Amino acid sequence: LLLLLTLHEKGSLDAMGADKADRGAELRKDLHYGDGLSTEQYKANLARFGPNALTPPPSLPWWVKFLMQFANFFAVLLLAGGALCFIGYGIDPDKDPTNLYLGVVLFAVVMITATFSYLQEAKSEAIMEGFKKLIPKQTHVTRNGT
């Protein structure tokens, strides 16, 4: 939010939006909506902008996505607390096993939370992949008036 406010104050945000509008106006200047693009316009746009295709971003392997669940602040905090409990138990193991139990519980909580978060994220990604089946694979294009 702070970055957006800074960009807006400096005028950069308006310039970015104006640039997109200018490019759109440039593309539409020779377009006649009933006729579509001419073959020459199509070839010029293809050479300038490349093919009109959506490319999905590269996907991470499942194990990287799972390990990323351990990188949030709360998980790191619990893991550090569990490590401190194990260190405390290692200093004086004969006196009280409470630190050992607490360390095991903290690590178990992080593991269970990370597993559920990963499963929920994987399920939502599968739902989003299902939406891709709804997108038509081909479309009709009017070119040169036909």
Tab-separated table of C-alpha atoms in Angstrom:
chain	number	residue	atom	x	y	z
A	1	LEU	CA	0.000	0.000	0.000
A	2	LEU	CA	2.835	2.361	0.866
A	3	LEU	CA	4.525	1.587	-2.454
A	4	LEU	CA	1.303	2.319	-4.367
A	5	LEU	CA	0.842	5.602	-2.519
A	6	THR	CA	4.447	6.586	-3.257
A	7	LEU	CA	4.061	5.724	-6.937
A	8	HIS	CA	0.808	7.690	-7.096
A	9	GLU	CA	2.394	10.755	-5.456
A	10	LYS	CA	5.322	10.696	-7.877
A	11	GLY	CA	3.012	10.246	-10.840
A	12	SER	CA	4.573	6.917	-11.841
A	13	LEU	CA	1.322	5.047	-11.289
A	14	ASP	CA	-0.566	7.386	-13.609
A	15	ALA	CA	2.197	7.140	-16.204
A	16	MET	CA	2.038	3.335	-16.138
A	17	GLY	CA	-1.714	3.391	-16.696
A	18	ALA	CA	-1.418	6.020	-19.432
A	19	ASP	CA	1.239	3.948	-21.193
A	20	LYS	CA	-1.091	0.932	-21.309
A	21	ALA	CA	-3.924	3.097	-22.631
A	22	ASP	CA	-1.653	4.543	-25.321
A	23	ARG	CA	-0.618	1.072	-26.479
A	24	GLY	CA	-4.242	-0.031	-26.638
A	25	ALA	CA	-5.199	3.051	-28.637
A	26	GLU	CA	-2.281	2.409	-30.986
A	27	LEU	CA	-3.442	-1.153	-31.609
A	28	ARG	CA	-7.050	-0.104	-32.217
A	29	LYS	CA	-6.385	2.834	-34.550
A	30	ASP	CA	-6.519	0.760	-37.761
A	31	LEU	CA	-9.090	-1.729	-36.497
A	32	HIS	CA	-12.516	-1.760	-38.084
A	33	TYR	CA	-14.676	-3.804	-35.735
A	34	GLY	CA	-16.833	-5.353	-38.432
A	35	ASP	CA	-13.887	-6.380	-40.589
A	36	GLY	CA	-11.302	-7.410	-37.987
A	37	LEU	CA	-7.598	-7.103	-38.694
A	38	SER	CA	-6.163	-7.277	-42.150
A	39	THR	CA	-3.543	-9.923	-42.880
A	40	GLU	CA	-0.846	-7.224	-43.014
A	41	GLN	CA	-1.892	-5.837	-39.609
A	42	TYR	CA	-1.940	-9.340	-38.173
A	43	LYS	CA	1.583	-10.064	-39.441
A	44	ALA	CA	2.868	-6.709	-38.157
A	45	ASN	CA	1.333	-7.322	-34.709
A	46	LEU	CA	2.684	-10.873	-34.645
A	47	ALA	CA	6.186	-9.624	-35.436
A	48	ARG	CA	5.938	-6.828	-32.878
A	49	PHE	CA	4.166	-8.532	-29.959
A	50	GLY	CA	4.627	-12.256	-30.606
A	51	PRO	CA	1.928	-14.920	-30.631
A	52	ASN	CA	-1.308	-14.315	-28.776
A	53	ALA	CA	-0.903	-17.172	-26.319
A	54	LEU	CA	-0.994	-17.532	-22.563
A	55	THR	CA	1.992	-19.292	-21.077
A	56	PRO	CA	1.596	-20.676	-17.568
A	57	PRO	CA	4.269	-19.787	-15.038
A	58	PRO	CA	6.739	-22.540	-14.196
A	59	SER	CA	5.450	-24.809	-11.469
A	60	LEU	CA	7.411	-25.786	-8.386
A	61	PRO	CA	7.794	-29.447	-7.393
A	62	TRP	CA	5.482	-30.669	-4.617
A	63	TRP	CA	8.307	-31.085	-2.112
A	64	VAL	CA	9.423	-27.461	-2.558
A	65	LYS	CA	5.845	-26.298	-1.980
A	66	PHE	CA	5.721	-28.446	1.154
A	67	LEU	CA	9.019	-27.064	2.471
A	68	MET	CA	7.795	-23.531	1.835
A	69	GLN	CA	5.103	-24.127	4.459
A	70	PHE	CA	7.884	-24.099	7.061
A	71	ALA	CA	9.120	-20.668	5.967
A	72	ASN	CA	6.361	-18.524	7.449
A	73	PHE	CA	7.028	-16.472	10.560
A	74	PHE	CA	4.831	-18.515	12.906
A	75	ALA	CA	6.402	-21.834	11.883
A	76	VAL	CA	9.930	-20.446	12.268
A	77	LEU	CA	9.015	-19.076	15.690
A	78	LEU	CA	7.641	-22.465	16.847
A	79	LEU	CA	10.633	-24.335	15.413
A	80	ALA	CA	13.010	-21.982	17.246
A	81	GLY	CA	11.044	-22.500	20.447
A	82	GLY	CA	11.186	-26.275	19.986
A	83	ALA	CA	14.929	-26.133	19.351
A	84	LEU	CA	15.407	-24.102	22.534
A	85	CYS	CA	13.388	-26.687	24.456
A	86	PHE	CA	15.630	-29.470	23.146
A	87	ILE	CA	18.714	-27.452	24.068
A	88	GLY	CA	17.284	-26.866	27.547
A	89	TYR	CA	16.620	-30.592	27.927
A	90	GLY	CA	20.112	-31.414	26.648
A	91	ILE	CA	21.721	-29.195	29.283
A	92	ASP	CA	20.042	-31.019	32.167
A	93	PRO	CA	18.345	-34.251	30.968
A	94	ASP	CA	18.148	-35.891	34.439
A	95	LYS	CA	16.141	-33.206	36.187
A	96	ASP	CA	12.849	-32.689	34.312
A	97	PRO	CA	11.641	-34.035	30.931
A	98	THR	CA	9.152	-31.188	30.455
A	99	ASN	CA	11.428	-29.424	27.964
A	100	LEU	CA	11.674	-32.626	25.921
A	101	TYR	CA	7.885	-33.029	25.820
A	102	LEU	CA	7.347	-29.359	24.964
A	103	GLY	CA	9.929	-29.527	22.144
A	104	VAL	CA	8.271	-32.614	20.664
A	105	VAL	CA	4.836	-30.985	20.869
A	106	LEU	CA	6.072	-27.780	19.202
A	107	PHE	CA	7.689	-29.708	16.355
A	108	ALA	CA	4.544	-31.837	15.961
A	109	VAL	CA	2.345	-28.723	15.802
A	110	VAL	CA	4.537	-27.235	13.079
A	111	MET	CA	4.527	-30.499	11.112
A	112	ILE	CA	0.744	-30.923	11.339
A	113	THR	CA	0.092	-27.272	10.449
A	114	ALA	CA	2.469	-27.429	7.474
A	115	THR	CA	0.862	-30.652	6.235
A	116	PHE	CA	-2.664	-29.246	6.406
A	117	SER	CA	-1.565	-25.981	4.769
A	118	TYR	CA	0.137	-27.880	1.945
A	119	LEU	CA	-2.905	-30.114	1.387
A	120	GLN	CA	-5.228	-27.118	1.332
A	121	GLU	CA	-2.972	-25.293	-1.133
A	122	ALA	CA	-2.707	-28.388	-3.354
A	123	LYS	CA	-6.486	-28.764	-3.345
A	124	SER	CA	-7.029	-25.133	-4.347
A	125	GLU	CA	-4.438	-25.500	-7.141
A	126	ALA	CA	-6.303	-28.549	-8.419
A	127	ILE	CA	-9.540	-26.534	-8.463
A	128	MET	CA	-7.820	-23.746	-10.390
A	129	GLU	CA	-6.490	-26.294	-12.894
A	130	GLY	CA	-10.063	-27.506	-13.332
A	131	PHE	CA	-11.086	-24.001	-14.402
A	132	LYS	CA	-8.690	-24.281	-17.344
A	133	LYS	CA	-10.939	-26.967	-18.808
A	134	LEU	CA	-13.702	-24.364	-19.111
A	135	ILE	CA	-11.630	-22.131	-21.400
A	136	PRO	CA	-12.281	-22.848	-25.093
A	137	LYS	CA	-9.277	-24.199	-26.975
A	138	GLN	CA	-10.184	-22.444	-30.230
A	139	THR	CA	-11.975	-19.280	-31.204
A	140	HIS	CA	-13.317	-17.715	-34.362
A	141	VAL	CA	-11.405	-14.707	-35.666
A	142	THR	CA	-12.661	-12.258	-38.271
A	143	ARG	CA	-9.866	-11.257	-40.629
A	144	ASN	CA	-10.155	-9.245	-43.855
A	145	GLY	CA	-13.903	-8.992	-43.331
A	146	THR	CA	-14.532	-12.747	-43.417
